[in-house]
Coordinates of C-alpha atoms and ligand atoms in Angstrom, one line a residue:
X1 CA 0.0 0.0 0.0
X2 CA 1.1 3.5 -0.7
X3 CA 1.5 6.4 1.9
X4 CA -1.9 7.9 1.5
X5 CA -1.7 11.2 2.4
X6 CA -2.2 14.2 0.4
X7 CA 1.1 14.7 -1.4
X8 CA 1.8 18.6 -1.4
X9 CA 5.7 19.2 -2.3
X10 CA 7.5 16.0 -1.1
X11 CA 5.2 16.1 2.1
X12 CA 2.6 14.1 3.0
X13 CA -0.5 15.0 5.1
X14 CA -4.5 14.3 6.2
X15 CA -7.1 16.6 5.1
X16 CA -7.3 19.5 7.4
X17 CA -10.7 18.6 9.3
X18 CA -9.3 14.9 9.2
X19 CA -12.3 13.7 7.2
X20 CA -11.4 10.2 5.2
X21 CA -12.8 8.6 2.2
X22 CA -12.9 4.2 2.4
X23 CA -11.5 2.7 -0.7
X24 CA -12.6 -0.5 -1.1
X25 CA -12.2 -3.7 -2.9
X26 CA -14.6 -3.8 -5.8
X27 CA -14.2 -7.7 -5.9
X28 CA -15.0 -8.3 -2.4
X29 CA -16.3 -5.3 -0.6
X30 CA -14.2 -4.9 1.7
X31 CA -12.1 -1.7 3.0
X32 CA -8.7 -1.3 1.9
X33 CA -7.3 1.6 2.3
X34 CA -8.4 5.2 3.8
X35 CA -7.3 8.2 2.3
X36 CA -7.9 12.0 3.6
X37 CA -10.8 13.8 1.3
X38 CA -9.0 17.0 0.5
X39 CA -11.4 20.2 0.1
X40 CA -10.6 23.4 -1.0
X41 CA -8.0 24.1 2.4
X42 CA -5.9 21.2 0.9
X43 CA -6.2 22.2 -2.9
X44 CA -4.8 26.1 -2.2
X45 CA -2.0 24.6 0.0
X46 CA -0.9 22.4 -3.4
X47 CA -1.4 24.7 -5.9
X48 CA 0.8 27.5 -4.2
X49 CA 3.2 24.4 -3.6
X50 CA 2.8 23.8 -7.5
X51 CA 3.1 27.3 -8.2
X52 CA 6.6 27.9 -6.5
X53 CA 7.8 24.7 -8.0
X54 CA 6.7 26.6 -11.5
X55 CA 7.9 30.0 -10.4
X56 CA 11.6 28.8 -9.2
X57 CA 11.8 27.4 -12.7
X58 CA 13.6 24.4 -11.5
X59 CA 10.8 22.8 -13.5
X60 CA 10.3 24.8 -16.2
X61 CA 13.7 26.1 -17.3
X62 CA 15.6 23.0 -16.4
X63 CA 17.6 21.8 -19.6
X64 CA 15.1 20.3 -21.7
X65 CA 17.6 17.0 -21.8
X66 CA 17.6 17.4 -17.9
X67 CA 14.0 17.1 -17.9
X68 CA 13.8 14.1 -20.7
X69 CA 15.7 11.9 -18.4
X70 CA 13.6 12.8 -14.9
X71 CA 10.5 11.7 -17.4
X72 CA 12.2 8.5 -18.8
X73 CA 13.3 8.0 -15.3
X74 CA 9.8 8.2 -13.9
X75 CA 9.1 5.0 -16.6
X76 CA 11.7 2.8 -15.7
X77 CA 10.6 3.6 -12.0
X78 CA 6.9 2.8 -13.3
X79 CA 8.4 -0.5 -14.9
X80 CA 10.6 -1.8 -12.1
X81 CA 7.7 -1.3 -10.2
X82 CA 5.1 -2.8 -12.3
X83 CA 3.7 -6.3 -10.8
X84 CA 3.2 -4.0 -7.4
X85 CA 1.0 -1.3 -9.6
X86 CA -0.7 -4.1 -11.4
X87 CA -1.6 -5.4 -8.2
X88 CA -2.4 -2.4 -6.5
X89 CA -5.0 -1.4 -9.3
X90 CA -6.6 -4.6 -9.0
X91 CA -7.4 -4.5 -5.8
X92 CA -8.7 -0.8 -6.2
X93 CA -10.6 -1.0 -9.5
X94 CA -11.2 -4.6 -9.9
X95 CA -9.5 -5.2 -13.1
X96 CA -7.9 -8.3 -13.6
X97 CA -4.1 -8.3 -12.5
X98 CA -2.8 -10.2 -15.7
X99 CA -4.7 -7.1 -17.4
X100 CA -3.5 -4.1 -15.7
X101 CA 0.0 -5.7 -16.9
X102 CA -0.7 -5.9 -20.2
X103 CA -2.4 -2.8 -20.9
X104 CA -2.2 -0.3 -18.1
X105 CA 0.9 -0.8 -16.9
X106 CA 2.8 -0.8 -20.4
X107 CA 0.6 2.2 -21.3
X108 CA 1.7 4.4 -18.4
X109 CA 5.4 3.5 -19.0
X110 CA 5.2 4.5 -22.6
X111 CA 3.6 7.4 -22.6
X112 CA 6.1 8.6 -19.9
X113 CA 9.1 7.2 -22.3
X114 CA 7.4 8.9 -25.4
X115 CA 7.0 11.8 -23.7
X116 CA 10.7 12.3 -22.4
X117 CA 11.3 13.0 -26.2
X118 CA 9.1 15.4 -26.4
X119 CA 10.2 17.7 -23.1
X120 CA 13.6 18.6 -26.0
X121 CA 11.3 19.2 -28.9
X122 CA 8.9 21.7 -28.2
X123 CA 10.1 24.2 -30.5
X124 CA 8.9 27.7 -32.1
X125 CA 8.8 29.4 -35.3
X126 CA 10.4 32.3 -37.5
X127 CA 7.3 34.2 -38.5
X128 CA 7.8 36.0 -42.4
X129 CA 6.2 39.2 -41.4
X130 CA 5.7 41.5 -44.5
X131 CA 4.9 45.0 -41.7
X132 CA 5.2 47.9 -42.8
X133 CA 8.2 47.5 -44.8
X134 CA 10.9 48.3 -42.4
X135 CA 13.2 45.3 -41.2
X136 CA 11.8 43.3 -38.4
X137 CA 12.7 39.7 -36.3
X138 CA 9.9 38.3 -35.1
X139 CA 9.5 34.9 -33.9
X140 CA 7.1 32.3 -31.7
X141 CA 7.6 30.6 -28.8
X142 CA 5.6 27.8 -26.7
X143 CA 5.9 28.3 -23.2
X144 CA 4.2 26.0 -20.5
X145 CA 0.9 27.0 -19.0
X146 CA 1.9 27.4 -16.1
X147 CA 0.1 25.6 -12.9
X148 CA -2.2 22.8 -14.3
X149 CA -5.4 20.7 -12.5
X150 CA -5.8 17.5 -13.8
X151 CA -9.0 15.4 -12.8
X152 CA -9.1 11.7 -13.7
X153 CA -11.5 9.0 -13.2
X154 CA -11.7 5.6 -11.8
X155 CA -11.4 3.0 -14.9
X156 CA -7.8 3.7 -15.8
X157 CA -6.5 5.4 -13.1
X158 CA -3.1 4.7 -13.0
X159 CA -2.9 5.1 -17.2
X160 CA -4.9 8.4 -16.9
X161 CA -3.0 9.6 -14.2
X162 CA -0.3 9.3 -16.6
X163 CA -0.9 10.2 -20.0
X164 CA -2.1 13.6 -18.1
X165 CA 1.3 13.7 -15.8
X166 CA 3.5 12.4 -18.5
X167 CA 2.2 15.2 -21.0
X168 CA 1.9 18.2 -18.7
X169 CA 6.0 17.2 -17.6
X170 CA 6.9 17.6 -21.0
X171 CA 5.5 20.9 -21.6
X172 CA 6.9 22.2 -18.1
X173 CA 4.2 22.6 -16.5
X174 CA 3.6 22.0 -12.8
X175 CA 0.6 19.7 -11.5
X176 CA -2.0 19.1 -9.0
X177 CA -4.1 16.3 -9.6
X178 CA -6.9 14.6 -8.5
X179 CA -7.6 11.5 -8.8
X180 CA -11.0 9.8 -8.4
X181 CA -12.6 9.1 -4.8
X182 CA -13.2 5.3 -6.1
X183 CA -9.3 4.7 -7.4
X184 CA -7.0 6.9 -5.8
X185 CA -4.1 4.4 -5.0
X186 CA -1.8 4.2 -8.0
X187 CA -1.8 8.0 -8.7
X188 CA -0.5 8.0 -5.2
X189 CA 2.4 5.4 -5.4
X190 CA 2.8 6.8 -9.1
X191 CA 3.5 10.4 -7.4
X192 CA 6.3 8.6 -4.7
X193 CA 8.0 7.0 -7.6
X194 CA 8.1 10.4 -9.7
X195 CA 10.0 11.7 -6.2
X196 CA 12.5 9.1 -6.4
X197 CA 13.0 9.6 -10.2
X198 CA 14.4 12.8 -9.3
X199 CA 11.2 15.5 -10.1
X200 CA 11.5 18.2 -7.8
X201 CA 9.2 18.6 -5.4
X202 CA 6.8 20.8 -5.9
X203 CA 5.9 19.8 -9.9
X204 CA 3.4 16.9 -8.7
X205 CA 0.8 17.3 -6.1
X206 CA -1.9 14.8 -5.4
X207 CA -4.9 15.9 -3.4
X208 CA -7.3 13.0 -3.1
X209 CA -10.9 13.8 -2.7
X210 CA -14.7 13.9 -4.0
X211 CA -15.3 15.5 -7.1
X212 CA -17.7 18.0 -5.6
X213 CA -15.3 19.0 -3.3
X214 CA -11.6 18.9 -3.7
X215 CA -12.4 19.1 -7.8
X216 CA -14.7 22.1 -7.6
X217 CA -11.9 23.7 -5.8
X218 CA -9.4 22.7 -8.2
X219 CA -11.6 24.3 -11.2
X220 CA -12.2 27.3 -8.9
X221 CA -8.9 28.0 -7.9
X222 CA -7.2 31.2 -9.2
X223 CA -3.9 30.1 -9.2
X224 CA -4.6 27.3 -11.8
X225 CA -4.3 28.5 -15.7
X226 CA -5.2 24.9 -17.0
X227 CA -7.8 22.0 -16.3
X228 CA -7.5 18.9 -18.4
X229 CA -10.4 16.5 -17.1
X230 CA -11.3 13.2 -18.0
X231 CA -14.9 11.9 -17.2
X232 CA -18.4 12.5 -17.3
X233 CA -20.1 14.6 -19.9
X234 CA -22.1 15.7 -17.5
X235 CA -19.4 17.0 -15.1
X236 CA -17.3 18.3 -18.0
X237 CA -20.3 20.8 -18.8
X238 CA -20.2 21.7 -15.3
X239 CA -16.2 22.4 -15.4
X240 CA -16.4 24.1 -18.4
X241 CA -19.5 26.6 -17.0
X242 CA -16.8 27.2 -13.4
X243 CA -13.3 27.8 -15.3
X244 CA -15.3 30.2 -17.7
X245 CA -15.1 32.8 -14.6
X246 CA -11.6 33.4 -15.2
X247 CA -11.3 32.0 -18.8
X248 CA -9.0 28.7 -17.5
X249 CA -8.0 26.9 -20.3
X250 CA -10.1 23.3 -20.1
X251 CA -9.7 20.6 -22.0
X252 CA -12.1 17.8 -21.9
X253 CA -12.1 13.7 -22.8
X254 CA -15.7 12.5 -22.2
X255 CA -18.2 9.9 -22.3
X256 CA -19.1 8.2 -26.0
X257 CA -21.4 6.0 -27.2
X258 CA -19.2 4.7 -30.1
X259 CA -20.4 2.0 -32.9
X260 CA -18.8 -1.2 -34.1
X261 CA -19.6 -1.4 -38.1
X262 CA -19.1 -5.1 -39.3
X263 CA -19.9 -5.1 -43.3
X264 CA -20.9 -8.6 -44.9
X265 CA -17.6 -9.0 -46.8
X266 CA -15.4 -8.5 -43.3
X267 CA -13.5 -11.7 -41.7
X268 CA -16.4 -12.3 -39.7
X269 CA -14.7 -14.1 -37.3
X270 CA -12.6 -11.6 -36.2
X271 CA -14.7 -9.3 -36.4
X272 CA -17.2 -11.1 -34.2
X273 CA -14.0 -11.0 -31.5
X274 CA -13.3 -7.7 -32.2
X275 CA -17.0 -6.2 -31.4
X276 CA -16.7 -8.7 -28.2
X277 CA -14.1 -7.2 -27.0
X278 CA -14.6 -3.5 -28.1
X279 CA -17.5 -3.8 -25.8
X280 CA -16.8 -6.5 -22.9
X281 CA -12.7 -5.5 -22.2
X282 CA -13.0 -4.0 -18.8
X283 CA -16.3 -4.7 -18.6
X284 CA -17.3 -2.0 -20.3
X285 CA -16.0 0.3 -18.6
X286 CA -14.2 2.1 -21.1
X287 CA -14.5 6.0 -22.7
X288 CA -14.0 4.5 -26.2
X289 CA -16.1 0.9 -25.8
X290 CA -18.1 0.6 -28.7
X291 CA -21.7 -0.3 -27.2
X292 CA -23.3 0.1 -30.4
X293 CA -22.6 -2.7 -32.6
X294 CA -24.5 -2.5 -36.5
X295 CA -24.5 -5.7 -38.7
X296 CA -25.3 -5.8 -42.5
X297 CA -28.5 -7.9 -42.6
X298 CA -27.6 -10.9 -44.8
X299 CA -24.3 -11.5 -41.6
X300 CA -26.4 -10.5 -38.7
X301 CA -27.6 -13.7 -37.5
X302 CA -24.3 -15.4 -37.7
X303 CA -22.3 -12.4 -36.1
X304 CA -24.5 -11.7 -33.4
X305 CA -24.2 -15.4 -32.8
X306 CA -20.5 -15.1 -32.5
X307 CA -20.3 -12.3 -30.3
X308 CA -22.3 -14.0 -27.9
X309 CA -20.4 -16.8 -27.8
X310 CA -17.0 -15.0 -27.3
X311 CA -19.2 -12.8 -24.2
X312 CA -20.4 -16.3 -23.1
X313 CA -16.6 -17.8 -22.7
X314 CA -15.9 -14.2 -21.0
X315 CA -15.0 -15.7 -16.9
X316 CA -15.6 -13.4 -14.5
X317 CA -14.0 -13.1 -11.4
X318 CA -11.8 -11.6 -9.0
X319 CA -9.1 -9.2 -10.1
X320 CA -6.0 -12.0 -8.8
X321 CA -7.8 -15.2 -10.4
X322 CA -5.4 -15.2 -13.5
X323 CA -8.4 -16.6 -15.1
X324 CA -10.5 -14.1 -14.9
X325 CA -11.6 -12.0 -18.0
X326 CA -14.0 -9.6 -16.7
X327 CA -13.6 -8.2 -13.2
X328 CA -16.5 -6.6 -11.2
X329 CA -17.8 -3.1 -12.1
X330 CA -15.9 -0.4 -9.6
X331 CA -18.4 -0.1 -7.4
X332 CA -22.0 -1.3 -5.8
X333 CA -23.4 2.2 -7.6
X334 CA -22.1 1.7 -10.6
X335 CA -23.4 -2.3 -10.9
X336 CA -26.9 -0.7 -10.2
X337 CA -26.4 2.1 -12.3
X338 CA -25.7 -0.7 -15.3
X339 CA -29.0 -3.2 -13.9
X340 CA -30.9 0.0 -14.2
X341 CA -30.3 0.4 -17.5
X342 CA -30.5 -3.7 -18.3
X343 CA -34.1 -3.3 -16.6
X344 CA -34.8 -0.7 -18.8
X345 CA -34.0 -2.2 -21.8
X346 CA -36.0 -5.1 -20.9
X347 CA -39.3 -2.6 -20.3
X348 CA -38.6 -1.2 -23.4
X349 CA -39.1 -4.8 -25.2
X350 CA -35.1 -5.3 -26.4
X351 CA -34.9 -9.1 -26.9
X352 CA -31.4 -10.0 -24.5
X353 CA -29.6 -12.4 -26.5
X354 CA -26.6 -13.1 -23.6
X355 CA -26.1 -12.2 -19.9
X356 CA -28.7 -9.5 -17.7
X357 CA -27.8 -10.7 -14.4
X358 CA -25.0 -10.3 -12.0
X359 CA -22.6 -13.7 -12.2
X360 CA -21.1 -14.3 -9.1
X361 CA -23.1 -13.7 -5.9
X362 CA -20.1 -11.6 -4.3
X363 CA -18.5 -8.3 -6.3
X364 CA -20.2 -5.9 -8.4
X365 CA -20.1 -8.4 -11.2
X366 CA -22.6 -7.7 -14.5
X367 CA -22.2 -10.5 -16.7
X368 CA -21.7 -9.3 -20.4
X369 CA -25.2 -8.6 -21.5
X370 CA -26.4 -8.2 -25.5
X371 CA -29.7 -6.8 -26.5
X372 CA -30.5 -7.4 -30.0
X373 CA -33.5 -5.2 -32.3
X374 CA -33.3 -2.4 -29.4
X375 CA -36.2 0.6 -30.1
X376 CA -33.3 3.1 -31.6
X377 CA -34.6 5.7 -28.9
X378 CA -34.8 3.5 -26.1
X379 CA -31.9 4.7 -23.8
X380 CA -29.9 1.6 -23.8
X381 CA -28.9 2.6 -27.7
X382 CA -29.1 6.5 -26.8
X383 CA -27.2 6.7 -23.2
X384 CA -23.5 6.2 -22.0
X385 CA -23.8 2.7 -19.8
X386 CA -20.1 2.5 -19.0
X387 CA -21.1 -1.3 -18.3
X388 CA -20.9 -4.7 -20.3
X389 CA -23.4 -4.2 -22.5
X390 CA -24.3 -3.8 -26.0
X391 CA -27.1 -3.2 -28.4
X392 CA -27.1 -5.0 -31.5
X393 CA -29.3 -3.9 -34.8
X394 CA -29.0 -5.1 -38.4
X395 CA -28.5 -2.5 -41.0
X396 CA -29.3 -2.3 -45.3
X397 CA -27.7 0.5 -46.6
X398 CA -24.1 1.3 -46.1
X399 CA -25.2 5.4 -46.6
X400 CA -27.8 4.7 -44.1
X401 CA -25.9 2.8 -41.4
X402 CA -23.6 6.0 -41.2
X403 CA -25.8 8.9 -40.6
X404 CA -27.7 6.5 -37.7
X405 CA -24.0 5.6 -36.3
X406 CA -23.5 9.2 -36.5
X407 CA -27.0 10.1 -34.4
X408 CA -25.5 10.7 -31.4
X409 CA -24.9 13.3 -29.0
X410 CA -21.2 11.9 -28.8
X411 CA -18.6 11.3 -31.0
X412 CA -15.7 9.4 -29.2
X413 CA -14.3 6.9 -31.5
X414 CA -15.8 3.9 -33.7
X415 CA -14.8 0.8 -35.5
X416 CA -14.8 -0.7 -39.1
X417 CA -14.8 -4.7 -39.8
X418 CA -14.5 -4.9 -44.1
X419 CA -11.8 -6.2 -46.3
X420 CA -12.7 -3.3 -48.9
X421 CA -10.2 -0.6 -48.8
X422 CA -11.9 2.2 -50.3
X423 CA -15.3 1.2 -48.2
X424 CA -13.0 1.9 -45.1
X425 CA -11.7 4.9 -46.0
X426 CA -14.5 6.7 -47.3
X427 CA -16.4 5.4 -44.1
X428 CA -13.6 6.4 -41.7
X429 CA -14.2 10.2 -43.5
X430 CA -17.7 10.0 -42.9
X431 CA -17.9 9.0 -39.2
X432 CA -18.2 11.6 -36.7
X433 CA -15.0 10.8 -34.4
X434 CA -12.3 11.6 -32.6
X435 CA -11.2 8.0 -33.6
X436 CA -11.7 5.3 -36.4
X437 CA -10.6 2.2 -36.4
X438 CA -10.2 -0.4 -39.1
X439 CA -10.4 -4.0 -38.9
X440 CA -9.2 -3.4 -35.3
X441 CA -10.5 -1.4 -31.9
X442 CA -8.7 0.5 -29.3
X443 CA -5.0 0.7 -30.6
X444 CA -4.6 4.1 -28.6
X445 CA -0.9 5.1 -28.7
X446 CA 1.2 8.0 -27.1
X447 CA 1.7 9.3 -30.8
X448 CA -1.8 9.3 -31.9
X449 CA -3.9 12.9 -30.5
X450 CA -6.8 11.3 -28.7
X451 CA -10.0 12.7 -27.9
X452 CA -13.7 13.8 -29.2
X453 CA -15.7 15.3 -31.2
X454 CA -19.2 16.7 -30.1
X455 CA -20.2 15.9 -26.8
X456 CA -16.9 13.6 -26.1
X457 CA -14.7 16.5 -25.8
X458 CA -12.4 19.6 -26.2
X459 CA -9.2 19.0 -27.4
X460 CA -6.8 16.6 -27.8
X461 CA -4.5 14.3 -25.6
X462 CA -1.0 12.8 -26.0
X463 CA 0.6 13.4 -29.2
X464 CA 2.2 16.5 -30.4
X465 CA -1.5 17.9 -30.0
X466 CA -1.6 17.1 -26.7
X467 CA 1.7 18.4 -25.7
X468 CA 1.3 21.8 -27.6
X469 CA -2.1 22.5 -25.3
X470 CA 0.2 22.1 -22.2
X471 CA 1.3 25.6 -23.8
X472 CA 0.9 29.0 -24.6
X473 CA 2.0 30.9 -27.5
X474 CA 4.3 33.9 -27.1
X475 CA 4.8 36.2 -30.6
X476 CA 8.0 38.6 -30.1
X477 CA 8.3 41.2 -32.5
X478 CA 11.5 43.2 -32.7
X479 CA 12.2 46.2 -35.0
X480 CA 16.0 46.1 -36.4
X481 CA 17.5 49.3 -37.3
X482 CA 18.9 49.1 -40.2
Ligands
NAD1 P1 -17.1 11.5 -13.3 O1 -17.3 12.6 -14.2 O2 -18.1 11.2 -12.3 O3 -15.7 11.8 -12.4 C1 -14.5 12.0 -13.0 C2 -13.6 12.8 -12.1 O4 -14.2 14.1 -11.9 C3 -13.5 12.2 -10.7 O5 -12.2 12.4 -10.2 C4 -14.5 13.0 -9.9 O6 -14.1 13.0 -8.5 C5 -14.3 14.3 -10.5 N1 -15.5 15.2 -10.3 C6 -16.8 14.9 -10.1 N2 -17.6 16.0 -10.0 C7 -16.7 17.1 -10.1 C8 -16.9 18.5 -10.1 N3 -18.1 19.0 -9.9 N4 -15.9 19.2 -10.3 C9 -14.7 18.7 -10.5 N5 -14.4 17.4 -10.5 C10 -15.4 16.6 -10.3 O7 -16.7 10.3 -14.1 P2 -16.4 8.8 -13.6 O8 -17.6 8.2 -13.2 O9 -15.2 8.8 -12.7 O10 -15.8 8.1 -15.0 C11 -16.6 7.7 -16.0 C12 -16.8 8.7 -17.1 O11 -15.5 9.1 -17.6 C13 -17.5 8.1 -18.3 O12 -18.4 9.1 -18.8 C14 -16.4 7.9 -19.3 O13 -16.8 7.9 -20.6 C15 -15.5 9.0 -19.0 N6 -14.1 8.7 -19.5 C16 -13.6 9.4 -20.6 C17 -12.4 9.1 -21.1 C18 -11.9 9.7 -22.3 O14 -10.7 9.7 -22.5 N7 -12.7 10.4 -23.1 C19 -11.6 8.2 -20.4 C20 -12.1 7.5 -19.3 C21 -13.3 7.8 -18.8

């Protein structure tokens, strides 16, 4: 277990009024771990902590090499280190451990090594100016932000925590984050290994807390020139309506609804796996899980019989069972929050083809559950789940199935299956989406910009994109007198 205090500079400590939040184990129920819920007391203290760290440009100014090999030090930390996270976030989010090695581990440890290259390569530009005709220099630099609040939410945490981190390091800026109230324990051993890496204390502050409290106050604080969040819609709305009092910058990464498109002539086998998986991987909960899944007709049958038979072999089961496929959902609310809508569905005459009840007796378990033929209004096809399960509906025309995949208030990412190159392409252009992928589903890398259109989101993350809106630009214009 981590310390769990509030990290401000290199010091831990307890929310002021000594209030705690439980973390418990999604698996079993049980109470892990406490940890202080920071309010706005707590936030102030970190963000003038992050803001002398920012200020005594020991962050900031360092040689950019200097600060290329804290960052790549921070992943081979993260990798040294990685059976203990992979551990540590199964027992706080439920994931399987043989997952959280294979995916969120390797993901925070790249993003931190890609990254490291970037913190020497943020460079400027010459700009031709024509004037007024006399002789002038004038040229444009990126500077960090400044003083940066990152919120982040419980699927990913560690992963989040770190594409956020990782980024904001490269671009100098200096951080307090927050990480979710469910999931706060690898953001915190994430911060202790950034301290040994060599980051100066100061540049990462973690202030664990409710969203309504210790992230209010991080979107209300003054002394903050950036929020990047990554959640709920519906609290994204809410950040963007608080840091418009002082103009913060915000970026947003949201909640989707994304499609799965599987075309007749696609390898419909792997295609069948693909959809499976797009939807059931983390059982469901997942930004970019493609809970929409439209079938040419003349296929459906024998694809919706497929996916159901790769959710069928899915085992659920406790986070340390190497066996296990599918962990429980995070939390008690979030189970009901996903039988809710599986009753719903039901009401609203959806024929369930797999799954709709709850698996093992103890956990938060949701078995992976597929409605086929759903009412296209009916919220199960309209409304983010963030649970294991999917709506299936045949489709006609290949014009047609676009504009409905495309009826939605989010635009995330979405997926292909077809062995006709030009049919990808031209359907890739048409799809409103952050992301497309072909033949394949959730391939996110640190190089490829990441984020939504519509209601899914401002900006971009990771990337060059992402780095550059870590920054400002600075335009200096001098007359030479010639
Ligand atoms: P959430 O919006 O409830 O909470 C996210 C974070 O925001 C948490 O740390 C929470 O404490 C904080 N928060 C809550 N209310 C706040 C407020 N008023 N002010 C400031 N901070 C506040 O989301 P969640 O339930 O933790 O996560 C699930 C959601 O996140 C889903 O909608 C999912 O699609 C989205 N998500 C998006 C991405 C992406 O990259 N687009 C990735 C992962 C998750």
């Amino acid at each position: 277990m981590p310390d769990t205090g509030i990290l401000i500079g290199a010091h831990r400590v307890a929310a002021g009024d000594g209030r705690t939040i439980e973390v418990e184990d999604p698996a079993t129920g049980k109470i892990i771990a406490h940890v202080p819920a920071g309010g706005a007391h707590e936030v102030d203290a970190a963000v003038t902590a992050a803001r002398k760290a920012f200020e005594s440009r020991a962050w900031s100014r360092m040689r950019p090499l200097d600060r290329a090999r804290i960052i790549e030090t921070i992943a081979r930390k993260i990798e040294e280190n990685a059976a203990e996270l992979a551990l540590l976030e199964s027992y706080d989010n439920g994931k399987a451990v043989h997952h959280a090695l294979a995916v969120d581990v390797p993901a925070a440890v790249d993003i931190f090594r890609y990254m490291a290259g970037w913190a020497s390569k943020i460079a400027g530009q010459v700009n031709p100016i024509s004037g007024d005709g006399r002789q002038y220099h004038s040229y444009s630099v990126r500077e960090p932000i400044g003083v940066v609040g990152q919120i982040v939410p419980w699927n990913y945490p560690l992963a989040m925590a770190a594409w956020k981190i990782a980024t904001a390091l490269a671009a100098g800026c200096t951080i307090v984050l927050k990480p979710s109230e469910v999931t706060p324990l690898t953001a915190l051993r994430l911060a202790e290994l950034a301290l040994e890496a060599g980051l100066p204390e100061g540049v990462l502050n973690i202030v664990t807390g409710y969203g309504h409290e210790a992230g209010q106050a991080l979107v209300e604080h003054p002394g903050i020139d950036k929020i990047a969040f990554t959640g709920s819609t519906r609290v994204g709305k809410q950040i963007v309506q608080t840091a418009a009092r002082d103009l913060k910058r915000v970026t947003l990464e949201l909640g989707g609804k994304s499609p799965s498109l599987i075309f007749a002539d696609a390898d419909l086998d792997k295609a069948a796996i693909g959809a499976a998986l797009a939807i059931f991987f983390n059982s469901g909960q997942v930004c970019l899980a493609a809970s929409r899944l439209y079938v040419e007709r003349s296929v459906y049958d024998q694809v919706l019989e497929g996916v159901a038979k790769v959710a069928q072999s899915f085992k659920l089961g406790h986070g340390r069972d190497p066996d296990t496929m599918l962990g429980p959902l995070v939390s008690r609310a979030q189970q009901q929050r996903v039988l809710d809508y599986i009753d719903q569905g039901r009401a609203a005459g959806a024929e369930i083809v797999t799954g709709g009840g709850t698996g093992p007796t103890e956990g938060y378990f949701v078995e992976p559950t597929i409605f086929a033929n759903p009412d296209p209004d009916a919220a199960i096809v309209r409304e983010e789940i963030f649970g294991p399960v999917l709506v299936a509906t045949p489709f006609d025309d290949p014009e047609e199935v676009i504009k409905t995949a495309n009826n939605t208030r989010y635009g995330l990412a979405a997926n292909i299956w077809t062995r006709d190159l030009s049919r990808a392409h031209l359907t890739a252009r048409k799809l409103q989406a952050g992301t497309v992928w072909i033949n394949t589903h959730g391939m996110n890398d640190p190089s490829a910009p990441f984020g939504g259109v519509k209601e899914s989101g401002w900006g971009r993350e990771v990337g060059e994109e992402g780095v550059l809106l870590y920054t400002e630009t600075k335009t200096v214009t001098a007359l030479l007198d010639d």
